[in-house]
Short mmCIF file of C-alpha atoms in Angstrom, two decimals:
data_model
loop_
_atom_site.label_atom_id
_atom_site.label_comp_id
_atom_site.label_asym_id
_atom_site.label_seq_id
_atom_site.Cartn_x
_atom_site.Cartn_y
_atom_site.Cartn_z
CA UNK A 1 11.16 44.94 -77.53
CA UNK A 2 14.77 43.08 -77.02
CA UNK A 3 15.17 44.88 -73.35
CA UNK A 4 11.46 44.18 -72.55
CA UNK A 5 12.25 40.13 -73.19
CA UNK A 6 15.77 40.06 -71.23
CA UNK A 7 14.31 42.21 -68.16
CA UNK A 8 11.48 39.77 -67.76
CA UNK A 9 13.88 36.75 -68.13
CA UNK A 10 16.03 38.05 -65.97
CA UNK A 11 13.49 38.41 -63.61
CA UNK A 12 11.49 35.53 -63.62
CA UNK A 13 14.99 33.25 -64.12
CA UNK A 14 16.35 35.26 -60.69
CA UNK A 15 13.18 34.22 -59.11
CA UNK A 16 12.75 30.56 -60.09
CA UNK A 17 16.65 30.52 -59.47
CA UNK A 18 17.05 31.99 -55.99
CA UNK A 19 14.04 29.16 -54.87
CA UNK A 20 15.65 26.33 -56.60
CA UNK A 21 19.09 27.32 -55.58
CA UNK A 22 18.45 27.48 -51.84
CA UNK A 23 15.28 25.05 -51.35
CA UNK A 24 14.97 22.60 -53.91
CA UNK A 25 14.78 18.89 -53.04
CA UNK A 26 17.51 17.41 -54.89
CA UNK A 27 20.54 18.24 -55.57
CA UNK A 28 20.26 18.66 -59.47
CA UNK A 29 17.45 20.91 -58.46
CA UNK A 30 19.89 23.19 -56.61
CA UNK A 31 22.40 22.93 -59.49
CA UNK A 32 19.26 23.81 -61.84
CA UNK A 33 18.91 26.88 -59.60
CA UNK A 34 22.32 27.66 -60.12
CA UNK A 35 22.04 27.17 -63.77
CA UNK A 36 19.01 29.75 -63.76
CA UNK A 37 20.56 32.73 -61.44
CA UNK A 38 23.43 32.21 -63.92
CA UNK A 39 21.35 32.52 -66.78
CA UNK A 40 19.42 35.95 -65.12
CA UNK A 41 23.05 37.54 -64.78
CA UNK A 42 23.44 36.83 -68.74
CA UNK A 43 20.40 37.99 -69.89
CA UNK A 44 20.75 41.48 -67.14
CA UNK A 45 24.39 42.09 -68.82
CA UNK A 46 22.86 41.16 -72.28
CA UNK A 47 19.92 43.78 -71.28
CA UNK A 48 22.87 46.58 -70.83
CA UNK A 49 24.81 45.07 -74.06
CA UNK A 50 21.76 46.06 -76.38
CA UNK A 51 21.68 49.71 -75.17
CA UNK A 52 24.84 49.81 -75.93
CA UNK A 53 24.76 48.02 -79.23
CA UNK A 54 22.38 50.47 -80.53
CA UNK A 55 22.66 53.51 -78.52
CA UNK A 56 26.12 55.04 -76.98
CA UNK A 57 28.76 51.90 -78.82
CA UNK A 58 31.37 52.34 -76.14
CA UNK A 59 31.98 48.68 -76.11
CA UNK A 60 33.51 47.30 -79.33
CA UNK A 61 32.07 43.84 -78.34
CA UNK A 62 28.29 44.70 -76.99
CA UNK A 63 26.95 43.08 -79.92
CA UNK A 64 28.52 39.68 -79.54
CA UNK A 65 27.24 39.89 -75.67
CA UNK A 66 23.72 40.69 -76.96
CA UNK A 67 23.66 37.71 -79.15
CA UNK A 68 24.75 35.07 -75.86
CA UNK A 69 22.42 36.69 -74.25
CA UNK A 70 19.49 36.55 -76.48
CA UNK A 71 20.67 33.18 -77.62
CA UNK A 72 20.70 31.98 -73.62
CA UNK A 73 17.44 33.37 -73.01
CA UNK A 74 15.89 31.81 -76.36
CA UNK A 75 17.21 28.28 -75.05
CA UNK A 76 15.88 28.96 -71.13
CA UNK A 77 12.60 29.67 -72.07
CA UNK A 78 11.95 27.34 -74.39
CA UNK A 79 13.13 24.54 -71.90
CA UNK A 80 10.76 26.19 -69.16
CA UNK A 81 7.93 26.59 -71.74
CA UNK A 82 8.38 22.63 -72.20
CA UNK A 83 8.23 21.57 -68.63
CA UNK A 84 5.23 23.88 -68.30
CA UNK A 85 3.35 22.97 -71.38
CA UNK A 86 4.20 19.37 -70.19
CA UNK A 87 3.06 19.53 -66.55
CA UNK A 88 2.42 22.84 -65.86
CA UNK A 89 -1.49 24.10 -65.01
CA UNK A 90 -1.38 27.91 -65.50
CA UNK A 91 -2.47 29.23 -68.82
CA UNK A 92 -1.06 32.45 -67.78
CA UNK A 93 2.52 30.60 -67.33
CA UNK A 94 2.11 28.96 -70.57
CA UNK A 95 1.07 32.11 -72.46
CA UNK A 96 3.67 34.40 -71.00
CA UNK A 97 6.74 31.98 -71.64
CA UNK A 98 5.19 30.69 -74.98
CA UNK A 99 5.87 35.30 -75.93
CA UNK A 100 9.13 35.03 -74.20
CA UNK A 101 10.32 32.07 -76.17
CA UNK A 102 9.19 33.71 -79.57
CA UNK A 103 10.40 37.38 -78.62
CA UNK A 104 14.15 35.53 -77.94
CA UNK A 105 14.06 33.72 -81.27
CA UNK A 106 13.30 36.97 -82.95
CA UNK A 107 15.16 38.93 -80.39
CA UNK A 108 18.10 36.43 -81.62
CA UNK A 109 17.53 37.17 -85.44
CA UNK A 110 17.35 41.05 -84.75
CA UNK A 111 21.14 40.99 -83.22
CA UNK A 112 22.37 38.57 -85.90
CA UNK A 113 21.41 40.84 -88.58
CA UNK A 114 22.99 43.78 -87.28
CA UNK A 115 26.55 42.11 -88.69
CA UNK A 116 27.72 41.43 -85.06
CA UNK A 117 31.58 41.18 -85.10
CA UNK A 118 33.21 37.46 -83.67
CA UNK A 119 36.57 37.34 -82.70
CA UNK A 120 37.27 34.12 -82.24
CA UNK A 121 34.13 31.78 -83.56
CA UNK A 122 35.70 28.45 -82.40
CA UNK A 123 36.36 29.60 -79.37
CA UNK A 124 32.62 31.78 -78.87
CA UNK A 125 31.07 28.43 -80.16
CA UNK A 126 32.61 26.46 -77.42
CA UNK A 127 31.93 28.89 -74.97
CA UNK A 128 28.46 28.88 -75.88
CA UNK A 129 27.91 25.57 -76.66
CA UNK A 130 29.15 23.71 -73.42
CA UNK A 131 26.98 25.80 -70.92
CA UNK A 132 23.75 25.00 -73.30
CA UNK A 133 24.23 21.45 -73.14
CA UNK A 134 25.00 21.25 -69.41
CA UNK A 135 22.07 23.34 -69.34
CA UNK A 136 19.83 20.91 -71.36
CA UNK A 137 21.37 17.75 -69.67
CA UNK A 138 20.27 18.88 -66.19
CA UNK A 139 17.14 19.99 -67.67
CA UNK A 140 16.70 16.60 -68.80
CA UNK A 141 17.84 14.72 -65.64
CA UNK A 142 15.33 16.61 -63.82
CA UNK A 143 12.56 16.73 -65.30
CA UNK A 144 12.35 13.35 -67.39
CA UNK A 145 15.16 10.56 -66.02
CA UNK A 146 14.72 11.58 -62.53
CA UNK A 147 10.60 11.39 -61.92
CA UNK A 148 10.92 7.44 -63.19
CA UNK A 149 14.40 6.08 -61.91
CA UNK A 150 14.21 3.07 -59.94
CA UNK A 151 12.56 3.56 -56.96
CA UNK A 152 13.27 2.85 -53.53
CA UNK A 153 11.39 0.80 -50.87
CA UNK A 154 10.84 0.19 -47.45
CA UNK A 155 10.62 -3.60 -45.90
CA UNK A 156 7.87 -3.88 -43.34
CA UNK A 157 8.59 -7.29 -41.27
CA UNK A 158 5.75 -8.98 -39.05
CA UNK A 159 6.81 -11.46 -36.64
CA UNK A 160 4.06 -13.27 -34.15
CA UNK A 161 5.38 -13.86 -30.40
CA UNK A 162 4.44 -16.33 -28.23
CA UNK A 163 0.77 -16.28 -27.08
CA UNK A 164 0.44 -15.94 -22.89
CA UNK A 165 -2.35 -17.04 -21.11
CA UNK A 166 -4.28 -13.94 -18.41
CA UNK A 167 -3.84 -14.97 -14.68
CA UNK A 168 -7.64 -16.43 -14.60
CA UNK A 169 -6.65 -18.31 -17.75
CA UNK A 170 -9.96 -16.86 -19.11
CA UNK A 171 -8.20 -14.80 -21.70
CA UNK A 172 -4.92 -14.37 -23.62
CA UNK A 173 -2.95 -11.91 -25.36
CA UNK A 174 -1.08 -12.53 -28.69
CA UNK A 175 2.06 -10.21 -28.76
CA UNK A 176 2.90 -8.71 -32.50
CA UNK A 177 6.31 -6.85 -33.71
CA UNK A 178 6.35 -5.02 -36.71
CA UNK A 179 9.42 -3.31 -37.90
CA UNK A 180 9.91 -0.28 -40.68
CA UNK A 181 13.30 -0.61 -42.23
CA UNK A 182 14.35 1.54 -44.89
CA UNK A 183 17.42 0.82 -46.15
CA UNK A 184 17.25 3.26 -48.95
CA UNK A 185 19.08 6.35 -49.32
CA UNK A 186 15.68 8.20 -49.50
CA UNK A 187 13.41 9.34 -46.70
CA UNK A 188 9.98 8.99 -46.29
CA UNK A 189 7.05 11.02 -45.12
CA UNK A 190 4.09 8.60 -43.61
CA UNK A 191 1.08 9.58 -45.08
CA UNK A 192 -1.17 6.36 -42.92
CA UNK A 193 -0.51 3.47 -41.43
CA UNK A 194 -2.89 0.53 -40.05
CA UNK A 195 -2.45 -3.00 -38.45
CA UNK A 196 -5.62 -4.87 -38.40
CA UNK A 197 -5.83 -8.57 -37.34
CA UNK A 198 -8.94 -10.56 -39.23
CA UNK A 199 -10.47 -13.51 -37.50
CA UNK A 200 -11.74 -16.57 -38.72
CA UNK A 201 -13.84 -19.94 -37.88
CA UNK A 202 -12.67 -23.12 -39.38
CA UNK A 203 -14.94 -26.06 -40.14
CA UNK A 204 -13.82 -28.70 -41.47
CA UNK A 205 -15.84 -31.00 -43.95
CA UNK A 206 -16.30 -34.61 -42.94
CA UNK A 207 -15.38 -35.77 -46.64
CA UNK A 208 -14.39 -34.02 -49.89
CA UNK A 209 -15.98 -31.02 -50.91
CA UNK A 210 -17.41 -30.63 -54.42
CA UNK A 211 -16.13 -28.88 -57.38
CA UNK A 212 -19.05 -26.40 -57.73
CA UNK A 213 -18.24 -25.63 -53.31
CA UNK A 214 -14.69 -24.71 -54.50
CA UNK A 215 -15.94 -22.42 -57.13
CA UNK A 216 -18.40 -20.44 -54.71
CA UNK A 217 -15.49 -20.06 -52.48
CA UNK A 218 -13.72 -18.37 -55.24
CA UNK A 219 -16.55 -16.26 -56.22
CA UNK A 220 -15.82 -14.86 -52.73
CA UNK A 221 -12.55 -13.31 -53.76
CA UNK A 222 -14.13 -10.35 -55.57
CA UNK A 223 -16.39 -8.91 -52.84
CA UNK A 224 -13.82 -9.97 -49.51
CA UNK A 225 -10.62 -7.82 -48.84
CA UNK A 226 -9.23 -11.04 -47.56
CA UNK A 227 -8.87 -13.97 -49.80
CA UNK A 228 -9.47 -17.37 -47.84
CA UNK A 229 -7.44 -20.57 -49.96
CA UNK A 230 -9.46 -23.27 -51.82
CA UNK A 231 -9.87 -26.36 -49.58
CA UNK A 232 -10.83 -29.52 -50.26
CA UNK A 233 -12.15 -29.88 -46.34
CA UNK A 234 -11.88 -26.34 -44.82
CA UNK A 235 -15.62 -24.88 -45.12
CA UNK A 236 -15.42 -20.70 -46.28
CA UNK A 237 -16.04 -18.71 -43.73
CA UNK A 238 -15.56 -14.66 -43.98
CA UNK A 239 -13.46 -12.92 -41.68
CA UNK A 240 -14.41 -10.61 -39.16
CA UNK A 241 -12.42 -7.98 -38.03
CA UNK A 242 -11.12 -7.94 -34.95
CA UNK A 243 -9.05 -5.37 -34.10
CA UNK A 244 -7.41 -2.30 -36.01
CA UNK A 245 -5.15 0.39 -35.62
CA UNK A 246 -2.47 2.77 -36.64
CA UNK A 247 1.50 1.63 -35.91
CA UNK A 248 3.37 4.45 -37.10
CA UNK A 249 2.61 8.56 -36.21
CA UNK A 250 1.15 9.99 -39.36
CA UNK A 251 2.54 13.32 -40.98
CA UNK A 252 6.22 11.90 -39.64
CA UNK A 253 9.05 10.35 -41.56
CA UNK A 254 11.52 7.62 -41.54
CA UNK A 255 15.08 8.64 -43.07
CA UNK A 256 17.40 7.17 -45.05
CA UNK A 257 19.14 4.09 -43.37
CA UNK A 258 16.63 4.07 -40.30
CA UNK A 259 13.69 1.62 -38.62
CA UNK A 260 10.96 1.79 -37.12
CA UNK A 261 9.62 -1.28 -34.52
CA UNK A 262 6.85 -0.83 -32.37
CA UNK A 263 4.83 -3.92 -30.58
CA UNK A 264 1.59 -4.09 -30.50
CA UNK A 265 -1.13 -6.84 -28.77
CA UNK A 266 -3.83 -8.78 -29.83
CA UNK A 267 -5.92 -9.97 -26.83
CA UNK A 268 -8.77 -12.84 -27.15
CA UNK A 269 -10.96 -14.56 -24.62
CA UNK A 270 -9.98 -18.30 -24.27
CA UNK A 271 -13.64 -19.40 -24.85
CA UNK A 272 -13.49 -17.55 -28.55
CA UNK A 273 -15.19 -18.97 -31.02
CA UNK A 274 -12.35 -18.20 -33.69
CA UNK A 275 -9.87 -21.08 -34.93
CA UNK A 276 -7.43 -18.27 -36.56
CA UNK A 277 -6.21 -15.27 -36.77
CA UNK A 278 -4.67 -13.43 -39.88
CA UNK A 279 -2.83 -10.61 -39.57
CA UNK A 280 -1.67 -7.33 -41.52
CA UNK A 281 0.23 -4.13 -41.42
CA UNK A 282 0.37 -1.57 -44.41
CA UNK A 283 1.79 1.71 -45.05
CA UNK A 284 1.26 4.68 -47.37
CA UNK A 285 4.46 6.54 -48.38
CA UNK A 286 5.77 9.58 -50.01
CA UNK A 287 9.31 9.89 -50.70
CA UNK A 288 10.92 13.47 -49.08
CA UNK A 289 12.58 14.41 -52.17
CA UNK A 290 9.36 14.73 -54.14
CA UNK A 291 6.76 16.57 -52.14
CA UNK A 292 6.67 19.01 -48.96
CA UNK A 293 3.85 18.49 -46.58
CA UNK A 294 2.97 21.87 -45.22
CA UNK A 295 1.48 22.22 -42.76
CA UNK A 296 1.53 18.46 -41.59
CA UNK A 297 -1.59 16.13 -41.85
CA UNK A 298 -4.39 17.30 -40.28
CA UNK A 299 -8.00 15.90 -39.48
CA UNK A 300 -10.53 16.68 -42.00
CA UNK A 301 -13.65 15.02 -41.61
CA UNK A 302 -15.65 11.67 -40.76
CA UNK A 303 -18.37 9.65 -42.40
CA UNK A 304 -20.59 9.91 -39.90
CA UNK A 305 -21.47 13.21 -38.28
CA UNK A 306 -19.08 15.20 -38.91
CA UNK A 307 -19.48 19.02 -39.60
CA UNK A 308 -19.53 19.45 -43.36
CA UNK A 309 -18.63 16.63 -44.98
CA UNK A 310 -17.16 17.24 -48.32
CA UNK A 311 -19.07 15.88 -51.42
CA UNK A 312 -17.18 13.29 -52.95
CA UNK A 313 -16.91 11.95 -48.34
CA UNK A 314 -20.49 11.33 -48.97
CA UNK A 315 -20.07 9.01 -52.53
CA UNK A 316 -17.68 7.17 -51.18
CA UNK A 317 -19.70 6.44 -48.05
CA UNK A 318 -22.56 5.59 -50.68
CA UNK A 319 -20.61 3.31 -52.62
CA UNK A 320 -19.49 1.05 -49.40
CA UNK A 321 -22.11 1.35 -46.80
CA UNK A 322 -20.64 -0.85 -44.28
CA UNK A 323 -17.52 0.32 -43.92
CA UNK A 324 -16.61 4.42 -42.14
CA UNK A 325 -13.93 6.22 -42.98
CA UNK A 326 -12.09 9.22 -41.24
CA UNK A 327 -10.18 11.42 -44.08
CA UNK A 328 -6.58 13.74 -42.93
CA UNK A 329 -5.48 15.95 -45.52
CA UNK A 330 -2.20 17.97 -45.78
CA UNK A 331 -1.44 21.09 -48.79
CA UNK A 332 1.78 19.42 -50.76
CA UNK A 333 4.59 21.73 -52.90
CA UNK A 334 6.24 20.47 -55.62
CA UNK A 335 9.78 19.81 -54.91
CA UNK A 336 10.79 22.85 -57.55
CA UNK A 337 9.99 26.33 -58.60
CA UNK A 338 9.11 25.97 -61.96
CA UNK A 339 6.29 23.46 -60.99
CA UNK A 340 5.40 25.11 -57.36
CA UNK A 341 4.31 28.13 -59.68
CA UNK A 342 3.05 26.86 -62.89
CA UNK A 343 1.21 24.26 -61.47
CA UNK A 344 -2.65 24.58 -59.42
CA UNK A 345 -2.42 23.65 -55.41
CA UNK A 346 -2.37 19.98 -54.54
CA UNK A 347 -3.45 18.25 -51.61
CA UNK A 348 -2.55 15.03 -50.55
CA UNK A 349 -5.65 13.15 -48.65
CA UNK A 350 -5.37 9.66 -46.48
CA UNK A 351 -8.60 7.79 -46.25
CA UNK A 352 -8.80 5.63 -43.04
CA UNK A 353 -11.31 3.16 -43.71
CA UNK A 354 -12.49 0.14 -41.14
CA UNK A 355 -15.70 -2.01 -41.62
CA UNK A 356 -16.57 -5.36 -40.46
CA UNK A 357 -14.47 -7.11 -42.91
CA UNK A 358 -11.49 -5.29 -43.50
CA UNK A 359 -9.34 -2.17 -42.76
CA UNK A 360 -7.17 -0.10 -45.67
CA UNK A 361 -5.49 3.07 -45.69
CA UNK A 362 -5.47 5.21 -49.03
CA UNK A 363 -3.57 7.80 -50.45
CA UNK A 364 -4.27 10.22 -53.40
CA UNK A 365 -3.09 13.64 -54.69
CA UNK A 366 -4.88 15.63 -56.53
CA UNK A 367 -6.27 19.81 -56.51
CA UNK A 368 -9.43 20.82 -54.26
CA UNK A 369 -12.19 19.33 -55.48
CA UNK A 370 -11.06 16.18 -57.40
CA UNK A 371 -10.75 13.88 -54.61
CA UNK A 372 -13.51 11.57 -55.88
CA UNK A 373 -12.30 11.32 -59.38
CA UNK A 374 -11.42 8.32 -60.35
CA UNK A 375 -8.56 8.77 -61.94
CA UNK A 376 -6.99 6.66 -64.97
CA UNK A 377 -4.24 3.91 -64.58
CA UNK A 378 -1.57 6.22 -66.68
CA UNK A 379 -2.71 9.08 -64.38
CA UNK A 380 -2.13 6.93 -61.18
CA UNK A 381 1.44 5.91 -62.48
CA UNK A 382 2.33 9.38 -63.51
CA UNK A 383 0.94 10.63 -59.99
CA UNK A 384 2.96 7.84 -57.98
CA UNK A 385 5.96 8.59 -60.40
CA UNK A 386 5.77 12.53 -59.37
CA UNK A 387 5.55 12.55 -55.47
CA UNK A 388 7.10 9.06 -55.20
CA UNK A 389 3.54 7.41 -53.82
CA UNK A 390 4.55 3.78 -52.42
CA UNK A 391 2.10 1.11 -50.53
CA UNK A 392 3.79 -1.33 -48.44
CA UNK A 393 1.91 -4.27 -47.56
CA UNK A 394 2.77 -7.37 -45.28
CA UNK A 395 0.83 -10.62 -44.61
CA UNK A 396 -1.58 -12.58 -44.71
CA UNK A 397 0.41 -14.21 -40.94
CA UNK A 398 -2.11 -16.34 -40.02
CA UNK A 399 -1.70 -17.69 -36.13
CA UNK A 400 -3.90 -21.07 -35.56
CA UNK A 401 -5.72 -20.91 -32.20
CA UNK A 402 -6.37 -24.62 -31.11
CA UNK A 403 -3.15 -24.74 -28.96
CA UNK A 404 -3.99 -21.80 -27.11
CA UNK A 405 -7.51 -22.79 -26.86
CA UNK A 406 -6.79 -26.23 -25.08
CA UNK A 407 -5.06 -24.87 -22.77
CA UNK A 408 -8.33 -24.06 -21.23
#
């Protein structure tokens, strides 16, 4: 029964070990690795310690190593049946570490009632003692300090250049910079980006509007992406939208202490019946050190005619019939062993979605199948928390027209 535990924690401890040590994210994941191929050695010379404790006796001190080793592998899978109890999906997982934890405490008890023989307690304690709590403080760092430390965010800047006039003077273009700095020491995987610019008419009220006009303006703000201010002349007038696209490759990244500009151009006719135009640029992010995106995003489907559309593609189209939406989806790893195994198959999906009076890009995780779930606020934050989800949002700019415009 005693070999039986320490063979399969020294097997499953080499495996999560060798993964962690040579491809986990962080670098308290590779020390955890290191911690855990450690702690297979251990239990494979405790393994050999019990033969000899109750078989052949050749070594005086077998016992003594059979009680580390039971001891270590009592503490390891009890820390292991916590993160997988915790986050962990497989009741398999659960199951086979919730036997291994209670064949090392008894595994423990069966040694320490054989009368093993210490040499030097103090200095066993110590030696004992100081690995388990280095042990349980990386343990800790990784799996509850390090999912919610501070996080880390890009700046997306918008600046608006000077409008120039066609050569027929029938048309103009607007020229737009938008720059990605992360000045982080984390890198980023773009999951979507989109730049949309919103336009606008203005009419003006020849006298003071009433109170009860204000308030139908701000019943507004609940069914409009864009919020227009209260006025006391300007007249409410939904945007339309008026161009849209994506600035940034998705399935890329931007490292640590890099940027990103790109230009892009909004062109008008000079006869346009717009007064303004309001512009935006968003991003959906995943920090590096949290996920792996393999293989890279790839198209999935569209809302309208694509091949197979998914299920919960076809509620969502219900639910907001005037806007489309094209979906990418990518398989995500967790960014250790323990979770990569214990946990079901995630998939990160980017909605695209453009209508007549607005564009957004979303972001979930979640497994196969759940993509429509609406999921609860805790479950968002501990989602976000996990793969290190961030949004980046810039604007409202809004650029007036009426110079341009009288140029004609």
């Amino acid at each position: 029964m005693i070999e039986l535990v320490l063979l399969i924690t020294t097997w499953l401890q080499a495996r999560f070990g060798r993964e962690d040590f040579l491809h986990a994210l962080t670098f308290p994941g590779r020390v955890t690795g290191a911690v855990l191929l450690a702690v297979s050695f251990t239990t494979l010379v405790g393994a050999v310690a019990v033969l000899d404790h109750w078989v052949q006796h050749c070594f005086p001190y077998s016992g003594l190593v059979a009680l580390i080793a039971t001891f270590t592998a009592l503490l390891t899978n009890a820390m292991i049946l916590t993160e997988t109890w915790k986050d962990g999906d497989s009741t398999v997982y659960k199951a086979l570490f919730g036997a291994l934890t209670a064949g090392s405490a008894w595994a423990v008890f069966a040694v320490w009632r054989t009368s093993v023989t210490v040499p030097a307690p103090k200095r066993v304690a110590v030696a004992v003692i100081v690995p388990s709590l280095i042990a349980v403080a990386n343990f800790g760092y990784q799996s509850l300090y390090q999912p919610y430390e501070r996080e880390t965010r890009p700046i997306i800047t918008l600046s608006v250049g000077k409008a120039v006039l066609s050569t027929d003077r029938k048309a103009f273009a607007v020229p737009v910079d938008i720059t990605l700095q992360n000045l982080g020491e984390r890198s980023f995987y773009v999951l979507g980006s989109e730049f949309h610019a919103m336009a606008q008419r203005v009419a003006l009220s020849p006298k003071d509007r009433l109170r009860q006009q204000w308030r139908a303006d701000a019943d507004q703000w609940s069914r409009l992406p864009e919020v227009n201010p209260l006025s006391r002349r300007e007249v409410h007038q939904p945007g339309d939208l008026l161009t849209a696209q994506p600035w940034m490759p998705y399935g890329q990244w931007i490292e640590s202490s890099d940027t990103f500009a790109t230009q892009l151009v909004v062109e008008l006719p000079i006869k346009t019946p717009y007064d303004q135009v309001t512009l935006y640029a968003t991003a959906s992010l995943a920090r590096k050190d949290r996920l792996v995106m393999q293989p890279p995003l790839n198209y999935l489907t569209k809302s309208w005619g694509g091949k197979g559309v998914p299920e919960w593609v076809k509620k969502q189209q219900a639910k907001d019939r005037d806007s489309d939406f094209i979906v990418y989806r990518a398989r995500v790893h967790e960014n250790n062993a323990v979770d990569e195994h214990t946990r079901d198959a995630r998939f990160v999906t980017v909605d695209w979605r453009f209508g007549p009076h607005g564009v957004t890009v979303a972001s979930s995780i979640a497994r196969e199948g759940e993509e429509s779930r609406v999921p609860s606020p805790s479950e968002q934050r501990e989602v976000a928390s996990r793969y290190g989800l961030i949004d980046l949002v810039t604007g409202p700019y809004v650029r007036n027209l009426w110079d341009i415009k009288s140029q004609h």
